[in-house]
Amino acid sequence: NGIASLDDLAGKVVGVQQGTSADLLLSEGDAVELAATFDSLERFTDYNTCFTELMAGSIDAIAIDIGVAAAKIATYGDEYIMLDESIASEQYGICFRKDDADMCAAVEGAFMELVADGTYVSLAEKYGLDVSALCLLSD
C-alpha cells in the first residue's frame, strides 16, 4: 500500500500488540515522534489479531518483532513486506538462578556449539537479524 519506509507511515493506521516493546516505544519511548505522524496507533491483544486486521485492511501496517514478522510473512506469502528500517534495537538474555551454575554452563555450551558450527549465523540470516550482534556476558 505504498509503504516503503518509516516516513511512509505518516497518515497511516498502524497496529501493535499491547505491552510489547514496539507499543512502549511508540506510545512513550523513543519513537513517540514517529507515532505522532500516524493517523492512529491501534493496540491489539496479540500478533495474530494484528495480522488479521492487516489482512482485512483495517490497518495499514504493524510494528512487530523481526522474528515474528518473518514467520508471519513466510506463512502469509509475498503480499506483505518487512521494512529495512527499524524503530529500535533490542537485547535478549537468558537468566538463571545463581545456584543453577551447571544449567547455565550447559545452555551456554549448547549455544556456543550453535555459534561454532554456523547454525547461529544461519538462523540470524534466516530471520533477518544482525549476525554481528552476538554478545555473551556471564557473571
N, C-alpha and C. Protein backbone atom coordinates (compact mmCIF):
# COMPACT_ATOMS: atom_id res chain seq x y z
N ASN A 1 0.81 -1.20 0.00
CA ASN A 1 0.00 0.00 0.00
C ASN A 1 0.85 1.26 0.00
N GLY A 2 2.00 1.18 -0.63
CA GLY A 2 2.85 2.35 -0.77
C GLY A 2 3.75 2.64 0.41
N ILE A 3 3.90 1.71 1.32
CA ILE A 3 4.78 1.92 2.47
C ILE A 3 6.12 1.25 2.18
N ALA A 4 7.14 2.09 2.02
CA ALA A 4 8.48 1.56 1.75
C ALA A 4 9.50 2.03 2.78
N SER A 5 9.09 2.95 3.67
CA SER A 5 9.98 3.46 4.70
C SER A 5 9.15 3.89 5.91
N LEU A 6 9.82 4.16 7.00
CA LEU A 6 9.12 4.63 8.18
C LEU A 6 8.39 5.94 7.91
N ASP A 7 8.97 6.79 7.08
CA ASP A 7 8.32 8.06 6.73
C ASP A 7 6.97 7.84 6.05
N ASP A 8 6.84 6.74 5.33
CA ASP A 8 5.59 6.44 4.62
C ASP A 8 4.46 6.04 5.56
N LEU A 9 4.76 5.86 6.83
CA LEU A 9 3.71 5.52 7.81
C LEU A 9 2.89 6.75 8.22
N ALA A 10 3.34 7.93 7.84
CA ALA A 10 2.61 9.16 8.16
C ALA A 10 1.21 9.07 7.56
N GLY A 11 0.21 9.35 8.38
CA GLY A 11 -1.17 9.31 7.93
C GLY A 11 -1.76 7.92 7.83
N LYS A 12 -1.03 6.92 8.28
CA LYS A 12 -1.49 5.52 8.21
C LYS A 12 -1.97 5.04 9.57
N VAL A 13 -2.75 3.97 9.54
CA VAL A 13 -3.20 3.31 10.77
C VAL A 13 -2.24 2.15 11.02
N VAL A 14 -1.57 2.20 12.16
CA VAL A 14 -0.54 1.21 12.49
C VAL A 14 -1.01 0.40 13.69
N GLY A 15 -0.88 -0.92 13.60
CA GLY A 15 -1.25 -1.81 14.69
C GLY A 15 -0.03 -2.26 15.47
N VAL A 16 -0.27 -2.62 16.72
CA VAL A 16 0.79 -3.09 17.59
C VAL A 16 0.17 -3.98 18.66
N GLN A 17 0.92 -4.96 19.14
CA GLN A 17 0.44 -5.77 20.25
C GLN A 17 0.65 -5.00 21.54
N GLN A 18 -0.39 -4.96 22.37
CA GLN A 18 -0.33 -4.25 23.64
C GLN A 18 0.80 -4.78 24.52
N GLY A 19 1.51 -3.87 25.14
CA GLY A 19 2.52 -4.24 26.11
C GLY A 19 3.85 -4.67 25.54
N THR A 20 3.98 -4.72 24.23
CA THR A 20 5.25 -5.13 23.63
C THR A 20 6.20 -3.94 23.61
N SER A 21 7.46 -4.20 23.30
CA SER A 21 8.43 -3.11 23.22
C SER A 21 8.03 -2.11 22.14
N ALA A 22 7.46 -2.58 21.04
CA ALA A 22 7.02 -1.65 20.00
C ALA A 22 5.92 -0.73 20.52
N ASP A 23 4.99 -1.28 21.26
CA ASP A 23 3.92 -0.48 21.86
C ASP A 23 4.52 0.59 22.78
N LEU A 24 5.44 0.18 23.63
CA LEU A 24 6.05 1.13 24.57
C LEU A 24 6.87 2.19 23.84
N LEU A 25 7.63 1.79 22.83
CA LEU A 25 8.42 2.75 22.07
C LEU A 25 7.54 3.79 21.38
N LEU A 26 6.44 3.32 20.80
CA LEU A 26 5.58 4.22 20.04
C LEU A 26 4.68 5.07 20.94
N SER A 27 4.38 4.58 22.13
CA SER A 27 3.45 5.33 22.99
C SER A 27 4.15 6.21 24.02
N GLU A 28 5.37 5.83 24.43
CA GLU A 28 6.03 6.64 25.45
C GLU A 28 7.55 6.62 25.36
N GLY A 29 8.07 5.98 24.34
CA GLY A 29 9.52 5.85 24.22
C GLY A 29 10.12 6.69 23.11
N ASP A 30 11.22 6.18 22.57
CA ASP A 30 12.00 6.92 21.58
C ASP A 30 11.29 7.12 20.23
N ALA A 31 10.20 6.40 20.00
CA ALA A 31 9.51 6.50 18.70
C ALA A 31 8.19 7.27 18.80
N VAL A 32 8.00 8.05 19.85
CA VAL A 32 6.77 8.81 20.03
C VAL A 32 6.57 9.80 18.87
N GLU A 33 7.65 10.43 18.44
CA GLU A 33 7.55 11.40 17.33
C GLU A 33 7.10 10.70 16.05
N LEU A 34 7.58 9.50 15.81
CA LEU A 34 7.14 8.73 14.65
C LEU A 34 5.65 8.43 14.78
N ALA A 35 5.22 7.96 15.95
CA ALA A 35 3.81 7.62 16.16
C ALA A 35 2.90 8.83 15.99
N ALA A 36 3.42 10.02 16.30
CA ALA A 36 2.62 11.23 16.16
C ALA A 36 2.27 11.52 14.70
N THR A 37 3.01 10.91 13.78
CA THR A 37 2.70 11.11 12.35
C THR A 37 1.62 10.16 11.85
N PHE A 38 1.32 9.11 12.62
CA PHE A 38 0.31 8.12 12.22
C PHE A 38 -1.07 8.75 12.28
N ASP A 39 -1.99 8.23 11.46
CA ASP A 39 -3.40 8.58 11.63
C ASP A 39 -3.86 8.08 12.98
N SER A 40 -3.48 6.84 13.31
CA SER A 40 -3.74 6.30 14.65
C SER A 40 -2.85 5.10 14.90
N LEU A 41 -2.66 4.81 16.19
CA LEU A 41 -1.94 3.62 16.64
C LEU A 41 -2.97 2.74 17.32
N GLU A 42 -3.24 1.59 16.73
CA GLU A 42 -4.25 0.66 17.25
C GLU A 42 -3.57 -0.45 18.02
N ARG A 43 -4.03 -0.71 19.23
CA ARG A 43 -3.44 -1.74 20.08
C ARG A 43 -4.33 -2.98 20.10
N PHE A 44 -3.70 -4.14 19.94
CA PHE A 44 -4.41 -5.42 19.92
C PHE A 44 -3.82 -6.34 20.97
N THR A 45 -4.58 -7.34 21.36
CA THR A 45 -4.13 -8.23 22.43
C THR A 45 -3.05 -9.21 22.00
N ASP A 46 -2.96 -9.51 20.70
CA ASP A 46 -1.95 -10.46 20.24
C ASP A 46 -1.59 -10.20 18.78
N TYR A 47 -0.45 -10.78 18.36
CA TYR A 47 0.02 -10.58 16.99
C TYR A 47 -0.92 -11.18 15.95
N ASN A 48 -1.57 -12.28 16.28
CA ASN A 48 -2.49 -12.89 15.32
C ASN A 48 -3.63 -11.93 14.98
N THR A 49 -4.13 -11.22 15.98
CA THR A 49 -5.18 -10.24 15.72
C THR A 49 -4.63 -9.10 14.87
N CYS A 50 -3.41 -8.68 15.14
CA CYS A 50 -2.79 -7.64 14.32
C CYS A 50 -2.77 -8.06 12.85
N PHE A 51 -2.33 -9.29 12.59
CA PHE A 51 -2.26 -9.76 11.20
C PHE A 51 -3.64 -9.93 10.59
N THR A 52 -4.61 -10.37 11.39
CA THR A 52 -5.99 -10.49 10.88
C THR A 52 -6.50 -9.12 10.45
N GLU A 53 -6.24 -8.11 11.26
CA GLU A 53 -6.67 -6.75 10.93
C GLU A 53 -5.93 -6.22 9.71
N LEU A 54 -4.65 -6.55 9.59
CA LEU A 54 -3.87 -6.13 8.42
C LEU A 54 -4.42 -6.78 7.15
N MET A 55 -4.70 -8.08 7.23
CA MET A 55 -5.25 -8.80 6.07
C MET A 55 -6.63 -8.28 5.69
N ALA A 56 -7.40 -7.84 6.69
CA ALA A 56 -8.75 -7.33 6.43
C ALA A 56 -8.72 -5.90 5.92
N GLY A 57 -7.56 -5.24 6.00
CA GLY A 57 -7.46 -3.86 5.53
C GLY A 57 -7.86 -2.83 6.57
N SER A 58 -8.07 -3.26 7.81
CA SER A 58 -8.45 -2.33 8.88
C SER A 58 -7.29 -1.48 9.35
N ILE A 59 -6.07 -1.99 9.18
CA ILE A 59 -4.87 -1.24 9.50
C ILE A 59 -3.93 -1.33 8.30
N ASP A 60 -2.98 -0.40 8.26
CA ASP A 60 -2.07 -0.33 7.11
C ASP A 60 -0.74 -1.02 7.35
N ALA A 61 -0.34 -1.13 8.61
CA ALA A 61 0.97 -1.69 8.94
C ALA A 61 0.96 -2.19 10.38
N ILE A 62 1.97 -2.97 10.73
CA ILE A 62 2.14 -3.48 12.09
C ILE A 62 3.58 -3.19 12.53
N ALA A 63 3.74 -2.71 13.76
CA ALA A 63 5.06 -2.62 14.38
C ALA A 63 5.22 -3.90 15.19
N ILE A 64 6.21 -4.71 14.83
CA ILE A 64 6.30 -6.06 15.34
C ILE A 64 7.76 -6.50 15.38
N ASP A 65 8.09 -7.47 16.22
CA ASP A 65 9.44 -8.01 16.27
C ASP A 65 9.80 -8.66 14.94
N ILE A 66 11.07 -8.55 14.57
CA ILE A 66 11.54 -9.07 13.28
C ILE A 66 11.26 -10.56 13.12
N GLY A 67 11.55 -11.35 14.14
CA GLY A 67 11.35 -12.80 14.05
C GLY A 67 9.90 -13.16 13.83
N VAL A 68 8.99 -12.50 14.54
CA VAL A 68 7.56 -12.75 14.37
C VAL A 68 7.13 -12.32 12.99
N ALA A 69 7.59 -11.15 12.55
CA ALA A 69 7.22 -10.66 11.22
C ALA A 69 7.68 -11.63 10.13
N ALA A 70 8.91 -12.10 10.24
CA ALA A 70 9.44 -13.03 9.23
C ALA A 70 8.62 -14.31 9.18
N ALA A 71 8.25 -14.82 10.34
CA ALA A 71 7.45 -16.05 10.38
C ALA A 71 6.06 -15.83 9.78
N LYS A 72 5.45 -14.71 10.10
CA LYS A 72 4.11 -14.41 9.55
C LYS A 72 4.17 -14.20 8.05
N ILE A 73 5.19 -13.50 7.58
CA ILE A 73 5.34 -13.28 6.14
C ILE A 73 5.55 -14.61 5.43
N ALA A 74 6.34 -15.49 6.03
CA ALA A 74 6.55 -16.82 5.45
C ALA A 74 5.23 -17.59 5.37
N THR A 75 4.38 -17.40 6.36
CA THR A 75 3.08 -18.08 6.39
C THR A 75 2.10 -17.49 5.39
N TYR A 76 2.04 -16.17 5.33
CA TYR A 76 1.01 -15.50 4.53
C TYR A 76 1.46 -15.10 3.14
N GLY A 77 2.72 -15.27 2.82
CA GLY A 77 3.17 -15.07 1.46
C GLY A 77 3.68 -13.68 1.14
N ASP A 78 3.85 -13.46 -0.16
CA ASP A 78 4.50 -12.27 -0.67
C ASP A 78 3.63 -11.02 -0.67
N GLU A 79 2.42 -11.09 -0.15
CA GLU A 79 1.56 -9.91 -0.09
C GLU A 79 2.08 -8.90 0.91
N TYR A 80 2.96 -9.32 1.81
CA TYR A 80 3.43 -8.47 2.88
C TYR A 80 4.94 -8.34 2.81
N ILE A 81 5.44 -7.19 3.23
CA ILE A 81 6.89 -6.95 3.25
C ILE A 81 7.30 -6.45 4.62
N MET A 82 8.58 -6.55 4.88
CA MET A 82 9.16 -6.01 6.10
C MET A 82 10.09 -4.87 5.67
N LEU A 83 9.99 -3.73 6.33
CA LEU A 83 10.86 -2.61 6.02
C LEU A 83 12.29 -2.92 6.39
N ASP A 84 13.23 -2.30 5.69
CA ASP A 84 14.64 -2.45 6.04
C ASP A 84 14.98 -1.63 7.28
N GLU A 85 14.17 -0.61 7.57
CA GLU A 85 14.39 0.24 8.74
C GLU A 85 13.73 -0.38 9.98
N SER A 86 14.24 -0.03 11.14
CA SER A 86 13.61 -0.48 12.37
C SER A 86 13.40 0.71 13.29
N ILE A 87 12.51 0.55 14.25
CA ILE A 87 12.28 1.64 15.19
C ILE A 87 13.16 1.52 16.43
N ALA A 88 13.79 0.37 16.60
CA ALA A 88 14.67 0.18 17.77
C ALA A 88 15.47 -1.09 17.62
N SER A 89 16.43 -1.23 18.49
CA SER A 89 17.22 -2.45 18.59
C SER A 89 17.04 -2.98 20.01
N GLU A 90 16.98 -4.28 20.15
CA GLU A 90 16.76 -4.87 21.46
C GLU A 90 17.82 -5.90 21.78
N GLN A 91 17.99 -6.11 23.06
CA GLN A 91 18.87 -7.17 23.53
C GLN A 91 18.02 -8.19 24.28
N TYR A 92 18.36 -9.44 24.12
CA TYR A 92 17.65 -10.51 24.80
C TYR A 92 18.65 -11.28 25.66
N GLY A 93 18.16 -11.85 26.71
CA GLY A 93 19.04 -12.60 27.59
C GLY A 93 18.37 -13.85 28.12
N ILE A 94 19.20 -14.74 28.61
CA ILE A 94 18.73 -15.94 29.29
C ILE A 94 19.23 -15.83 30.72
N CYS A 95 18.32 -15.88 31.65
CA CYS A 95 18.69 -15.74 33.07
C CYS A 95 18.52 -17.06 33.80
N PHE A 96 19.39 -17.25 34.78
CA PHE A 96 19.33 -18.44 35.62
C PHE A 96 19.43 -18.02 37.08
N ARG A 97 18.91 -18.82 37.96
CA ARG A 97 19.13 -18.61 39.39
C ARG A 97 20.62 -18.78 39.67
N LYS A 98 21.11 -18.07 40.65
CA LYS A 98 22.54 -18.13 40.97
C LYS A 98 23.01 -19.54 41.28
N ASP A 99 22.14 -20.36 41.86
CA ASP A 99 22.55 -21.71 42.21
C ASP A 99 22.39 -22.71 41.06
N ASP A 100 22.05 -22.22 39.87
CA ASP A 100 21.91 -23.08 38.68
C ASP A 100 23.11 -22.94 37.75
N ALA A 101 24.31 -22.90 38.33
CA ALA A 101 25.53 -22.72 37.54
C ALA A 101 25.71 -23.83 36.50
N ASP A 102 25.36 -25.06 36.86
CA ASP A 102 25.51 -26.17 35.92
C ASP A 102 24.57 -26.00 34.73
N MET A 103 23.34 -25.59 35.00
CA MET A 103 22.37 -25.37 33.92
C MET A 103 22.84 -24.23 33.02
N CYS A 104 23.33 -23.16 33.64
CA CYS A 104 23.83 -22.03 32.87
C CYS A 104 24.98 -22.47 31.96
N ALA A 105 25.91 -23.23 32.50
CA ALA A 105 27.06 -23.71 31.72
C ALA A 105 26.60 -24.61 30.58
N ALA A 106 25.61 -25.47 30.82
CA ALA A 106 25.11 -26.36 29.78
C ALA A 106 24.46 -25.58 28.64
N VAL A 107 23.64 -24.58 29.00
CA VAL A 107 22.97 -23.77 27.97
C VAL A 107 23.99 -22.94 27.20
N GLU A 108 24.94 -22.34 27.91
CA GLU A 108 25.98 -21.56 27.24
C GLU A 108 26.80 -22.44 26.32
N GLY A 109 27.13 -23.65 26.77
CA GLY A 109 27.88 -24.59 25.92
C GLY A 109 27.11 -24.97 24.67
N ALA A 110 25.82 -25.25 24.83
CA ALA A 110 25.00 -25.60 23.66
C ALA A 110 24.90 -24.42 22.71
N PHE A 111 24.75 -23.22 23.27
CA PHE A 111 24.68 -22.04 22.43
C PHE A 111 25.99 -21.84 21.66
N MET A 112 27.11 -22.02 22.34
CA MET A 112 28.41 -21.84 21.69
C MET A 112 28.63 -22.89 20.60
N GLU A 113 28.06 -24.09 20.75
CA GLU A 113 28.12 -25.08 19.68
C GLU A 113 27.39 -24.57 18.44
N LEU A 114 26.23 -23.90 18.66
CA LEU A 114 25.49 -23.32 17.54
C LEU A 114 26.30 -22.23 16.84
N VAL A 115 27.05 -21.48 17.61
CA VAL A 115 27.91 -20.45 17.03
C VAL A 115 29.03 -21.12 16.25
N ALA A 116 29.69 -22.11 16.86
CA ALA A 116 30.86 -22.77 16.25
C ALA A 116 30.52 -23.50 14.96
N ASP A 117 29.33 -24.13 14.89
CA ASP A 117 29.00 -24.90 13.68
C ASP A 117 28.26 -24.08 12.62
N GLY A 118 28.07 -22.78 12.88
CA GLY A 118 27.44 -21.91 11.89
C GLY A 118 25.93 -21.82 11.97
N THR A 119 25.32 -22.58 12.87
CA THR A 119 23.86 -22.57 12.98
C THR A 119 23.37 -21.19 13.42
N TYR A 120 24.10 -20.54 14.35
CA TYR A 120 23.70 -19.22 14.82
C TYR A 120 23.59 -18.23 13.65
N VAL A 121 24.62 -18.19 12.82
CA VAL A 121 24.62 -17.27 11.68
C VAL A 121 23.50 -17.63 10.70
N SER A 122 23.30 -18.91 10.44
CA SER A 122 22.23 -19.33 9.54
C SER A 122 20.86 -18.89 10.04
N LEU A 123 20.61 -19.08 11.33
CA LEU A 123 19.33 -18.67 11.91
C LEU A 123 19.17 -17.15 11.90
N ALA A 124 20.24 -16.44 12.24
CA ALA A 124 20.18 -14.97 12.22
C ALA A 124 19.87 -14.47 10.82
N GLU A 125 20.54 -15.01 9.82
CA GLU A 125 20.28 -14.60 8.44
C GLU A 125 18.86 -14.97 8.01
N LYS A 126 18.41 -16.16 8.37
CA LYS A 126 17.06 -16.61 8.01
C LYS A 126 16.00 -15.65 8.53
N TYR A 127 16.19 -15.12 9.74
CA TYR A 127 15.19 -14.26 10.36
C TYR A 127 15.54 -12.78 10.27
N GLY A 128 16.51 -12.44 9.43
CA GLY A 128 16.83 -11.03 9.20
C GLY A 128 17.47 -10.33 10.38
N LEU A 129 18.20 -11.07 11.19
CA LEU A 129 18.84 -10.48 12.36
C LEU A 129 20.28 -10.10 12.07
N ASP A 130 20.81 -9.19 12.83
CA ASP A 130 22.18 -8.73 12.69
C ASP A 130 23.12 -9.83 13.18
N VAL A 131 23.85 -10.44 12.27
CA VAL A 131 24.71 -11.56 12.65
C VAL A 131 25.90 -11.13 13.49
N SER A 132 26.19 -9.84 13.51
CA SER A 132 27.33 -9.35 14.31
C SER A 132 26.90 -8.96 15.73
N ALA A 133 25.64 -9.17 16.05
CA ALA A 133 25.12 -8.69 17.32
C ALA A 133 25.29 -9.65 18.49
N LEU A 134 25.91 -10.78 18.28
CA LEU A 134 26.08 -11.76 19.36
C LEU A 134 26.99 -11.19 20.45
N CYS A 135 26.51 -11.22 21.65
CA CYS A 135 27.28 -10.74 22.80
C CYS A 135 26.97 -11.65 23.98
N LEU A 136 27.96 -12.34 24.49
CA LEU A 136 27.76 -13.23 25.63
C LEU A 136 28.37 -12.60 26.87
N LEU A 137 27.58 -12.51 27.90
CA LEU A 137 28.04 -11.99 29.18
C LEU A 137 27.71 -13.01 30.26
N SER A 138 28.57 -13.17 31.20
CA SER A 138 28.24 -14.02 32.33
C SER A 138 28.77 -13.37 33.59
N ASP A 139 28.13 -13.72 34.68
CA ASP A 139 28.50 -13.10 35.95
C ASP A 139 29.17 -14.10 36.85
